[in-house]
Coordinates of C-alpha atoms and ligand atoms in Angstrom, one line a residue:
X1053 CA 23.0 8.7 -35.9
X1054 CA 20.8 8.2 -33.0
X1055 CA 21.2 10.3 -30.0
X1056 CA 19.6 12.8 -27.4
X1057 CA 21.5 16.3 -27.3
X1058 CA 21.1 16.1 -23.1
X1059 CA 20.0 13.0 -20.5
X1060 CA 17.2 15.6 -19.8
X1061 CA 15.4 14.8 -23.4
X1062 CA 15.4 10.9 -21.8
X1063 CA 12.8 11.7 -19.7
X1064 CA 9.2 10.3 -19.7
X1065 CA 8.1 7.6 -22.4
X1066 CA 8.5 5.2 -19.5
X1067 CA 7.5 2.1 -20.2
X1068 CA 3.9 0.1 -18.9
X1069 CA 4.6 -3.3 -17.8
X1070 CA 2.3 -6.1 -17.2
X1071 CA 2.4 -7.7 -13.5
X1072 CA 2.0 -11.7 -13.9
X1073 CA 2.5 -12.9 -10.9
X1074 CA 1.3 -11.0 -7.5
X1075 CA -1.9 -10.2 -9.7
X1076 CA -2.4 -14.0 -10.1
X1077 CA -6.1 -14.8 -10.0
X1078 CA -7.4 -11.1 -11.1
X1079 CA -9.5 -10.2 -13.8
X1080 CA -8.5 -7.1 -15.1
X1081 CA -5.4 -6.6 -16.6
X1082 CA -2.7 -4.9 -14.3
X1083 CA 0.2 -2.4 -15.7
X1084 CA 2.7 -0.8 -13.9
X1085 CA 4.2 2.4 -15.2
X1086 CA 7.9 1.9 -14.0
X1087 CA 9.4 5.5 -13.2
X1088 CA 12.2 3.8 -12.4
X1089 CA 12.8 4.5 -16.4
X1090 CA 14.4 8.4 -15.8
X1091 CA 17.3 9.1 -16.0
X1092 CA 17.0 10.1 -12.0
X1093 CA 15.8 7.2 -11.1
X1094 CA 11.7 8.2 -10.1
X1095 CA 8.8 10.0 -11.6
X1096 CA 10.3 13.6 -10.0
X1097 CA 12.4 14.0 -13.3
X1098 CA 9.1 15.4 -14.4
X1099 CA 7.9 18.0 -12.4
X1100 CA 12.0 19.2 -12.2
X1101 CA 12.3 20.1 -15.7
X1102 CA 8.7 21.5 -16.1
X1103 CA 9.1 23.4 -13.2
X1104 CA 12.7 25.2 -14.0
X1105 CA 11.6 25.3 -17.7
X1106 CA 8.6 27.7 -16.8
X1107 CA 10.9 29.4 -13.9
X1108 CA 12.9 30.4 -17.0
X1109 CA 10.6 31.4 -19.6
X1110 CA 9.2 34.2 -16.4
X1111 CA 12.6 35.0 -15.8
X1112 CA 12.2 33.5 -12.3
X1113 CA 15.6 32.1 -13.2
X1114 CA 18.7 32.7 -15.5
X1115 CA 22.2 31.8 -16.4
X1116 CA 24.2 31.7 -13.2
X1117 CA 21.7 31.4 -10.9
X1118 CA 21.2 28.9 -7.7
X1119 CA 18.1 26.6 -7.4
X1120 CA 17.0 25.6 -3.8
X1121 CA 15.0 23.5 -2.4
X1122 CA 14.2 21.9 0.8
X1123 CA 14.3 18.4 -0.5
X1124 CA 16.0 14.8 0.5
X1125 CA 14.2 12.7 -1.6
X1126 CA 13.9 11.9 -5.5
X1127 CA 12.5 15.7 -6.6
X1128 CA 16.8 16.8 -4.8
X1129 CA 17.8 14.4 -7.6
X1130 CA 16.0 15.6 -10.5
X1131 CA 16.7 19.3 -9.8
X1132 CA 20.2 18.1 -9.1
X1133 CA 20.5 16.3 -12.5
X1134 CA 19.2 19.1 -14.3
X1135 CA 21.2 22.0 -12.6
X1136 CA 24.1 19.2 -13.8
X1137 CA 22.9 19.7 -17.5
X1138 CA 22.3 23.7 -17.6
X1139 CA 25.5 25.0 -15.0
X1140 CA 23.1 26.1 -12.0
X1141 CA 24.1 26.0 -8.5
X1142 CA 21.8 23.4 -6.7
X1143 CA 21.5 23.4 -3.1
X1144 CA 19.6 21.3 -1.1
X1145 CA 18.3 21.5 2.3
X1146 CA 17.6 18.0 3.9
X1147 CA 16.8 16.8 7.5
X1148 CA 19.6 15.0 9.6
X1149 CA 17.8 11.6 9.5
X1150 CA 18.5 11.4 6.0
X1151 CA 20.7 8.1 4.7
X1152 CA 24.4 8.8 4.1
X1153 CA 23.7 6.9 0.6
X1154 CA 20.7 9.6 -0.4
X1155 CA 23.1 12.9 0.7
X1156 CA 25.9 11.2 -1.7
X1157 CA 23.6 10.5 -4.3
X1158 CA 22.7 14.7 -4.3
X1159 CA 26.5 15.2 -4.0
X1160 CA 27.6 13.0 -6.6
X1161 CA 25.4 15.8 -9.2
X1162 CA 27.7 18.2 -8.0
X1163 CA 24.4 19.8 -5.5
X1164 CA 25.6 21.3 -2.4
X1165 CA 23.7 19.7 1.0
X1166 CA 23.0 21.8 3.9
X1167 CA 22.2 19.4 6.7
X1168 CA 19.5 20.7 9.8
X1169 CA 18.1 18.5 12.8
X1170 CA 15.4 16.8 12.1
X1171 CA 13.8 17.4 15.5
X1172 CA 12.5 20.7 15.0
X1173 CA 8.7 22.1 14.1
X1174 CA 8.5 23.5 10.6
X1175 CA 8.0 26.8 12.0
X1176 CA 11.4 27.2 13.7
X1177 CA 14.0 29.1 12.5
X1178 CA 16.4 25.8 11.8
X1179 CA 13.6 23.8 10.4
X1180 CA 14.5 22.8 6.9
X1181 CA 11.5 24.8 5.8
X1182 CA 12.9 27.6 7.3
X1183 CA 16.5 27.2 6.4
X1184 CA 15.8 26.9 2.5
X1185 CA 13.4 30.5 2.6
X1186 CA 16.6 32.0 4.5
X1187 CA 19.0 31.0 1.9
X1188 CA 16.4 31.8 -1.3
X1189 CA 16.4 35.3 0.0
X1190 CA 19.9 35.7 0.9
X1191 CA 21.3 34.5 -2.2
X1192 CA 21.3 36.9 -5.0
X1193 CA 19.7 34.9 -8.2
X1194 CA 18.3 32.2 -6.2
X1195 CA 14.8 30.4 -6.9
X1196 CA 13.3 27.5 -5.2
X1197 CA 10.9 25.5 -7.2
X1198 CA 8.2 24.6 -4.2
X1199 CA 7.2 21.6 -5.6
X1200 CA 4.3 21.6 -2.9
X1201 CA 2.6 24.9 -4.1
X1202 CA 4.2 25.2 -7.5
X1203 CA 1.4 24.5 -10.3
X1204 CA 4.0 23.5 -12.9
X1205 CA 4.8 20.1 -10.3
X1206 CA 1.2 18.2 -11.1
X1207 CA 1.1 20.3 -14.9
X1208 CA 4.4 17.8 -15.8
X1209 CA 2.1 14.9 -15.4
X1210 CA -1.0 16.7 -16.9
X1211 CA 1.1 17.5 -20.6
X1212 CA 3.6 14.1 -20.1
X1213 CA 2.4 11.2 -17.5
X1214 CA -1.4 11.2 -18.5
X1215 CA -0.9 11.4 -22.4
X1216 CA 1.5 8.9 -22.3
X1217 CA -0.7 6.5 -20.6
X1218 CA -3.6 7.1 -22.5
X1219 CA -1.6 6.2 -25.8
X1220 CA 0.0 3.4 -24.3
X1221 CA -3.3 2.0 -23.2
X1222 CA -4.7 3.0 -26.4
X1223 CA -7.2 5.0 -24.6
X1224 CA -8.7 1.7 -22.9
X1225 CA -7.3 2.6 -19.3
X1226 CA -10.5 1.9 -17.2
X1227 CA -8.3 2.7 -13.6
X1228 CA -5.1 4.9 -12.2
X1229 CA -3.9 3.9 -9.0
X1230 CA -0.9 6.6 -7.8
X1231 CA 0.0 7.2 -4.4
X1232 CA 0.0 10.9 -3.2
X1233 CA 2.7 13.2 -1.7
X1234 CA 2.7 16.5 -3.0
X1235 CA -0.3 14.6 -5.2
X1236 CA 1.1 16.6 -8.5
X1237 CA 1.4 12.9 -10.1
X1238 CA -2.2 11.9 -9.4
X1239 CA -4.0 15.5 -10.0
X1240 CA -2.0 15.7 -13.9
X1241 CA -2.4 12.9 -14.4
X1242 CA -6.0 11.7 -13.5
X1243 CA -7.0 15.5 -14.9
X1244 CA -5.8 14.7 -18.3
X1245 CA -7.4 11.2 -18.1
X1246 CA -10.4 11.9 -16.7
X1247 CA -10.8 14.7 -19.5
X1248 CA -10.2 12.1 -22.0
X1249 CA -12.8 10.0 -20.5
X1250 CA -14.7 10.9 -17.2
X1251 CA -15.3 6.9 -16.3
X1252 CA -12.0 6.5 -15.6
X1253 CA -11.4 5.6 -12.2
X1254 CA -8.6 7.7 -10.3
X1255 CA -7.7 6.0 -7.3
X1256 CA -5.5 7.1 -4.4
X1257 CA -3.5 5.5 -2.4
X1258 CA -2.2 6.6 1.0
X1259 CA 0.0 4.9 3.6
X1260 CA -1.5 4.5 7.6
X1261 CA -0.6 7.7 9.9
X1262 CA -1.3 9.9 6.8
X1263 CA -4.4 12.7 6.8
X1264 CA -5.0 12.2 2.6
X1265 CA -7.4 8.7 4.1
X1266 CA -8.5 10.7 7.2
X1267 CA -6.1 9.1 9.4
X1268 CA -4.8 11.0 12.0
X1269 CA -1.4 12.5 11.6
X1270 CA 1.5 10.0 13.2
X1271 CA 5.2 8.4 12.3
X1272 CA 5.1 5.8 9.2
X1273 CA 8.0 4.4 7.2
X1274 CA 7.2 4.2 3.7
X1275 CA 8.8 7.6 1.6
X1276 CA 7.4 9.8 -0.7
X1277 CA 3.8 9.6 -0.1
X1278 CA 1.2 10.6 3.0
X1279 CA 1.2 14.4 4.3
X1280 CA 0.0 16.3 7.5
X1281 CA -1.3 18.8 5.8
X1282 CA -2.8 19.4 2.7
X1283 CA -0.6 21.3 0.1
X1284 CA -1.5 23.2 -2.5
X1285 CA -0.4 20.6 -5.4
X1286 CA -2.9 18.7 -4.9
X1287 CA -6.9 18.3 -6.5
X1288 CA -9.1 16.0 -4.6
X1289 CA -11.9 16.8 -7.0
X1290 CA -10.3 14.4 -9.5
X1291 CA -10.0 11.4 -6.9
X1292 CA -12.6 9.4 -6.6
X1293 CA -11.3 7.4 -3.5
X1294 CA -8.1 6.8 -1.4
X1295 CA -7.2 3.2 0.3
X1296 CA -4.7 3.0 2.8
X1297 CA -2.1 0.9 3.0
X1298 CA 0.0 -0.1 6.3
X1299 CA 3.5 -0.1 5.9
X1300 CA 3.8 -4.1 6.3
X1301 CA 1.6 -4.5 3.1
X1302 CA 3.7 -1.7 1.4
X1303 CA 7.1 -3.4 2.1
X1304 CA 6.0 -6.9 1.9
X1305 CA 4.7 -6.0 -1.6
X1306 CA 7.3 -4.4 -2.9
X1307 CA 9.4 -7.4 -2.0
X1308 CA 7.6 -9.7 -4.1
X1309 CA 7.6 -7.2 -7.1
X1310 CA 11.2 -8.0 -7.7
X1311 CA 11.1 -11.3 -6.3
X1312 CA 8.4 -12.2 -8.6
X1313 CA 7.7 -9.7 -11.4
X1314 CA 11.7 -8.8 -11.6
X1315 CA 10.6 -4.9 -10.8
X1316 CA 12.8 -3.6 -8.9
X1317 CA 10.9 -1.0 -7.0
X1318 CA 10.4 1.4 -4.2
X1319 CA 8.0 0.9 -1.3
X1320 CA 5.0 3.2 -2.4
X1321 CA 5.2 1.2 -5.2
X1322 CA 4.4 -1.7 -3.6
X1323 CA 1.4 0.2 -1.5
X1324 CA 0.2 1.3 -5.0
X1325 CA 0.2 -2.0 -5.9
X1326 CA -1.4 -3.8 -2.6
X1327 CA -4.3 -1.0 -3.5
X1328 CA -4.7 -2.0 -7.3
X1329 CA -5.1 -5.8 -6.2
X1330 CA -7.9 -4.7 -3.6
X1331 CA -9.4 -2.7 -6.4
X1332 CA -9.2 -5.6 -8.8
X1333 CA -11.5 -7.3 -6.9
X1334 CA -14.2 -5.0 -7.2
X1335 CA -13.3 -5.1 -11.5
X1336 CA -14.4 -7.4 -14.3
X1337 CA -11.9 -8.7 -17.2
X1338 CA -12.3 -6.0 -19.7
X1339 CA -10.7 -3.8 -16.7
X1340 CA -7.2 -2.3 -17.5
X1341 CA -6.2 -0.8 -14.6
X1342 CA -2.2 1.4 -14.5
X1343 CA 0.2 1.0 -11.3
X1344 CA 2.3 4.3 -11.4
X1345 CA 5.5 3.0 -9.8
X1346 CA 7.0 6.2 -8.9
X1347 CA 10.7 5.1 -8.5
X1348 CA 13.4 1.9 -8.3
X1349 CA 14.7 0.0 -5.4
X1350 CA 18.3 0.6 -5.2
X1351 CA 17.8 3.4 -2.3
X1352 CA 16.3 1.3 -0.8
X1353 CA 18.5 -1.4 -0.2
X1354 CA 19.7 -1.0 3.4
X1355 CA 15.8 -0.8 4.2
X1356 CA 13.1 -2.4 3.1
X1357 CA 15.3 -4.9 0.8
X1358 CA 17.5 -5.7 4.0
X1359 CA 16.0 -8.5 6.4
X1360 CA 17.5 -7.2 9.4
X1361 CA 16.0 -3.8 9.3
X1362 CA 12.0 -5.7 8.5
X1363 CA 12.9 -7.4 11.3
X1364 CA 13.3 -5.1 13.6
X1365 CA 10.9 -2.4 12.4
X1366 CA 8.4 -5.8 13.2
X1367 CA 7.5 -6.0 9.4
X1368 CA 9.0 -9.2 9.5
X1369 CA 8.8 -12.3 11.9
X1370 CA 12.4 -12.2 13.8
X1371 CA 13.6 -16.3 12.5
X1372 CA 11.4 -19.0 14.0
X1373 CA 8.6 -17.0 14.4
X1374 CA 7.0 -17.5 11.2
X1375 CA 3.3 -19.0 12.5
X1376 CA 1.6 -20.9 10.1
X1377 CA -2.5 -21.5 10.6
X1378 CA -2.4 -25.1 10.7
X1379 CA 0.5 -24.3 13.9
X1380 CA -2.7 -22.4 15.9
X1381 CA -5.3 -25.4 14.4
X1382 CA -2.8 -27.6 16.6
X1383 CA -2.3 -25.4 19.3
X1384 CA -6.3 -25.2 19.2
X1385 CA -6.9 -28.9 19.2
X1386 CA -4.0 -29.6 22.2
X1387 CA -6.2 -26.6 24.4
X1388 CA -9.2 -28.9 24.1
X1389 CA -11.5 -26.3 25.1
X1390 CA -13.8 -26.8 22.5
X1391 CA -13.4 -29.5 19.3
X1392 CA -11.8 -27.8 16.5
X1393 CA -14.7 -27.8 14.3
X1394 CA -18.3 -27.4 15.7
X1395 CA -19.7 -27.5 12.6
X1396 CA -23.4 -29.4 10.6
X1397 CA -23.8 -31.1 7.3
X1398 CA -25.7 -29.4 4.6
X1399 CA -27.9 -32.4 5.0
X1400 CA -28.2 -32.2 8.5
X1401 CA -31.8 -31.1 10.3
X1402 CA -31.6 -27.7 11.5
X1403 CA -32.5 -28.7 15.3
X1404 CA -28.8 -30.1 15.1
X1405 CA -27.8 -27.0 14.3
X1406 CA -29.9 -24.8 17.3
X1407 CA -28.4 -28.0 19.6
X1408 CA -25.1 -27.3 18.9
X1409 CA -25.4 -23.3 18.9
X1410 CA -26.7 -24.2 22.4
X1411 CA -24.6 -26.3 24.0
X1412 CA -21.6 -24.4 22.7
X1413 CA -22.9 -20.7 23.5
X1414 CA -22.1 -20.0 19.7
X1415 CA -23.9 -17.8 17.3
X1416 CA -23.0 -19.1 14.0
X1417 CA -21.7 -22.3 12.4
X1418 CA -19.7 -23.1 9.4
X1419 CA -21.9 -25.9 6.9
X1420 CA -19.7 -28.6 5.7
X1421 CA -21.0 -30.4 1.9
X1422 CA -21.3 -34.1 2.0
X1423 CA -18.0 -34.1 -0.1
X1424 CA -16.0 -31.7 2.9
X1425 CA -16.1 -29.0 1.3
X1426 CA -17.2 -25.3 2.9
X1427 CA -20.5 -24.9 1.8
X1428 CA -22.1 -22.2 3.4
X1429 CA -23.3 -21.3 7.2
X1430 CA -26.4 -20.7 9.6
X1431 CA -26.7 -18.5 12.4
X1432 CA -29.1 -18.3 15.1
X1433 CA -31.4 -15.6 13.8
X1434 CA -32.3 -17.8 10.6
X1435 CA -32.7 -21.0 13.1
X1436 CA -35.0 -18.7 15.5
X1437 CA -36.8 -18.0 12.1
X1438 CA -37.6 -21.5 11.5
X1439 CA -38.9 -21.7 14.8
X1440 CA -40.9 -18.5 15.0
X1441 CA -42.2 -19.5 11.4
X1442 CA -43.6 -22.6 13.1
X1443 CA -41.9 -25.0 10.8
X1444 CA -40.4 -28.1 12.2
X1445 CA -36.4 -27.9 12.5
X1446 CA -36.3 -31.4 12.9
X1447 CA -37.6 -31.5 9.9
X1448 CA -36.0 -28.8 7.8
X1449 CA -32.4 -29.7 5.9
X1450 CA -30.0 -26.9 7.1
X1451 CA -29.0 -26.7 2.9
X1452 CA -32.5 -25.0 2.6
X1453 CA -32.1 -22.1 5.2
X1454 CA -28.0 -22.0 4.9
X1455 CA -26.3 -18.1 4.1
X1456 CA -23.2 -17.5 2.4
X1457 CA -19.5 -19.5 3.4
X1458 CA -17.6 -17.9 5.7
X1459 CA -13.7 -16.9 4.2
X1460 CA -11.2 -20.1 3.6
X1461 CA -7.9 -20.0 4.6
X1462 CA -6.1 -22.9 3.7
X1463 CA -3.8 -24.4 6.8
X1464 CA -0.3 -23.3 5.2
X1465 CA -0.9 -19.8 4.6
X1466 CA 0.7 -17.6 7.3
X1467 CA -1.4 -16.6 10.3
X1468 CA -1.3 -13.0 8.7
X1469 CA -4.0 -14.1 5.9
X1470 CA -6.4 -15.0 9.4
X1471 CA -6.1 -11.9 11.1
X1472 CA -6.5 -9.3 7.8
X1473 CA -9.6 -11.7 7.2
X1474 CA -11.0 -10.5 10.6
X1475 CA -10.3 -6.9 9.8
X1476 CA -12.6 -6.9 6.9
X1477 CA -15.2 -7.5 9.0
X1478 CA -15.9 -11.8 9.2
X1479 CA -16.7 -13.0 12.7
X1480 CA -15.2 -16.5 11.5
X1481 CA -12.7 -18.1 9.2
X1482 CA -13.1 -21.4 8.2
X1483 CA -9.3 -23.4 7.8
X1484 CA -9.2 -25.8 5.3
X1485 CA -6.3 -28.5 3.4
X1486 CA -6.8 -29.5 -0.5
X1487 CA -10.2 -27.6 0.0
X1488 CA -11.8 -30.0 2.9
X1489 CA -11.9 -28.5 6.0
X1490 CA -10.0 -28.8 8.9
X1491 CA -11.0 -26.4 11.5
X1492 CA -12.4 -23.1 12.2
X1493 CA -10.6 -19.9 14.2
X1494 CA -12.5 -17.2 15.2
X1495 CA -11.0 -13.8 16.8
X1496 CA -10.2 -15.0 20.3
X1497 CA -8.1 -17.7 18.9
X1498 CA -5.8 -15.3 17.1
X1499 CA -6.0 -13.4 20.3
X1500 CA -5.2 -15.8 22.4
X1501 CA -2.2 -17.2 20.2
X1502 CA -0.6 -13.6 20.1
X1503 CA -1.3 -13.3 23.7
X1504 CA 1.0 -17.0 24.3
X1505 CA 3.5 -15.8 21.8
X1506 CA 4.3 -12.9 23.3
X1507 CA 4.3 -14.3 26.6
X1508 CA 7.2 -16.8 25.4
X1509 CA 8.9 -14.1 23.5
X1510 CA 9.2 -12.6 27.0
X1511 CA 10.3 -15.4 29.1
X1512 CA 13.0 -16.4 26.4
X1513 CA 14.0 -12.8 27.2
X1514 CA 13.3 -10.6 24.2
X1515 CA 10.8 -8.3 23.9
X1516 CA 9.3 -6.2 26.5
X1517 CA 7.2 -7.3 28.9
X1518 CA 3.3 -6.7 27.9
X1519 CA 0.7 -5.9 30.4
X1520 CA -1.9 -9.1 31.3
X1521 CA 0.6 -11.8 29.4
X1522 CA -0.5 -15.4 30.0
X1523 CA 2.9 -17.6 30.4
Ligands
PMP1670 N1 6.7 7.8 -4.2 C1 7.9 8.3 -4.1 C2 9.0 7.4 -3.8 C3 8.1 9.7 -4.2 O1 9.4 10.2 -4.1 C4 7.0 10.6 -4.5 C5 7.3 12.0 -4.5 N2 7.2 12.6 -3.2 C6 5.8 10.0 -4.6 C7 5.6 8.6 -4.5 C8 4.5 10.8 -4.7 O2 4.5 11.7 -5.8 P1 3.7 13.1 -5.8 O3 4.6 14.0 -4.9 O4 3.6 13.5 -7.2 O5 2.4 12.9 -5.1

């Protein structure tokens, strides 16, 4: 016979899944641990069991007692589950904002919910905070776990999470990418890792309006990860950098993952994974770089899996507002302020080039190949070089003095692709169709094609009305 004497001995050994399709194009090879596995439902099964287990051993906690925590999120489940399993009272202190589906979910372990406003600082008496201390004290044979200042929370993933990927990996596990919340998943587990071998990359991931990426404090929507403070849990010593991730990449990500992978997971999943593809980039083929997914999608259904509620958080266009690149190209061409492409040859001279920069008052040009291609570009501080250098322009080919492409965006990618392009840093995006280009956008473009969309979002009566709209 085959069978485990409670669901609690089911949790860990989650599986490490290959991702095929969003990782398209990358070199290393990209795993996701999916958390999803426990018997809970997320990676807090962990930390729940390791923390009551040591709460008994110190006598902390014993038969007939009541565990409490200020908790809405997947740690309430895990200390629910368990307090199922071993006849403990569980009560759990959550924040009136919390989803009907997530107090029912705590309820349906048998846990008791105390419910306080949510708009109230954590110092006030009513603040959930406040409410869980009240009750730990008042209760005779109470403990709460802390799971933001209790060791045993990142000491789960340091004896369970970390070992497990290193054997899994067979030790060749060159990267962890894990978002942070109380960070006890990334500080076990990158400890144990990086003690196994200190190359390994731990990498954090942290969403915008969090302070882990030095962001300053402010409202966000993904769960479970970003703080605005600093708890104890947590070891930046072992992290060797933290990206942050907006929460449009997050949920847009973590829609593809089941649309295209078949994971079914939560949005910080899909923020660890926007953050493993940026890292890919930076990482060669022998690379092997493990996704914690920290838990499924099914909460998550009435949010970021429901179009309605993108929409309306702006995450996703509202229908018939999808704008494609080659849709601004047109507009561009129509505005006929300038051509759409003020552009040389590779085997052009490089006094065509100055010319142009001239009559056009621009600083930089794309260089087309004879074949249409994007072949690199020339600005005016190598063309005042040739000049200063006292070498004839007329006489020079622009391939001979020509710098590195400028980023190509093909024409049916959506405008999005153009605008996180400019945020990295490029002053110009080159547009392109089966590789030969088409056109060129630069910043005031995009500008100036929000600035028109908004203004006919406005007149058709949606939307607010925006300062300095062009009609
Ligand atoms: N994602 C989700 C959905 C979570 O519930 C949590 C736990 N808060 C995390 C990520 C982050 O885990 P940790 O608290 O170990 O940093």
């Amino acid at each position: 016979m085959q069978y485990y004497n409670t669901i609690l001995e089911t949790i860990g050994s989650t599986p490490l899944v290959k991702l095929n399709k969003v990782s398209a194009g990358c070199k290393p090879l990209i795993l996701a641990k999916v958390e999803a596995f426990n018997p809970g439902g997320s990676i807090k099964d962990r930390p729940s069991v390791q923390m009551i287990d040591e709460a008994e051993k110190q006598g902390l906690l014993a038969p007939g007692g009541t565990i409490i925590e200020p908790t809405s999120g997947n740690t309430g489940t895990g200390l629910a589950q368990l307090a199922a399993v071993r006849g403990y009272r569980c009560i759990l202190v959550c924040p009136d904002k919390v989803a009907p589906e997530k107090i029912n979910l705590l309820k349906a372990y048998g846990a008791e919910v105390v419910i306080v406003p949510t708009s109230v600082s954590a110092s006030s008496h009513e603040s959930y905070y406040s409410v869980a201390n009240k009750l730990t004290l008042e209760i005779p044979g109470a403990f709460q776990p802390n799971q933001f200042v209790n060791p045993n929370n990142p000491k789960a993933h340091y004896l369970t999470t970390g070992p497990e990927i290193w054997k899994q990996t067979d030790g060749k596990i060159t990267c962890l990418i894990a978002g942070m919340g109380t960070g006890g998943t990334i500080s076990g587990t990158g400890q144990y890792l990086k003690e196994k071998n200190p190359a390994i990359k731990v990498i954090g991931v942290d969403p915008e309006g969090s302070i882990y990426s030095g962001d300053m404090a402010q409202p966000y929507k993904v769960e479970g990860i970003g703080e605005d403070y600093l708890p104890r849990t947590v070891n930046l010593k072992i992290i060797d950098e933290i990206i942050r991730v907006s929460d449009k990449e997050s949920f847009a990500m973590g829609r593809r993952l089941s649309r295209e992978e078949g994971i079914l997971a939560g949005g910080s999943s899909g923020t660890a994974t926007v953050a493993a593809l940026r890292i890919a980039e930076t990482m060669g083929k022998d690379d092997v770089i493990v996704i914690l997914m920290p838990d499924g999608g099914r909460g998550y259904l009435s949010k970021m899996f429901s179009d309605d509620w993108m929409q309306s958080n702006g995450f996703l266009p509202a229908p018939g507002q999808t704008y494609y690149v080659k849709d601004l190209i047109e507009r561009k061409m129509a505005g006929g302020r300038i051509p759409g492409i003020v552009s040389v040859q590779s085997e052009d001279a490089v006094q065509k080039a100055i010319e142009l920069m001239e009559q056009y008052q621009i600083d930089q040009l794309p260089v087309i190949g004879s074949d249409g291609h994007n072949a690199g570009s020339i600005n005016d501080i190598v063309a005042m070089q040739v000049v200063f250098e006292r070498k004839d322009p007329s006489q020079l080919k622009v391939s001979s003095v020509m710098g590195r492409a400028f980023p190509q965006i093909a024409e049916n990618e959506e405008i999005d692709r153009v605008y996180r392009a400019f945020r990295l840093g490029t002053p110009l995006v080159v547009i392109t169709k089966d590789d030969k280009v088409t056109g060129v956008l630069t910043k005031y473009d995009i500008m100036s094609h929000m600035r028109e969309s908004v203004g006919r979002t406005v007149a058709a009566g949606k939307g607010s009305p925006v300062a300095g709209v062009r009609k």
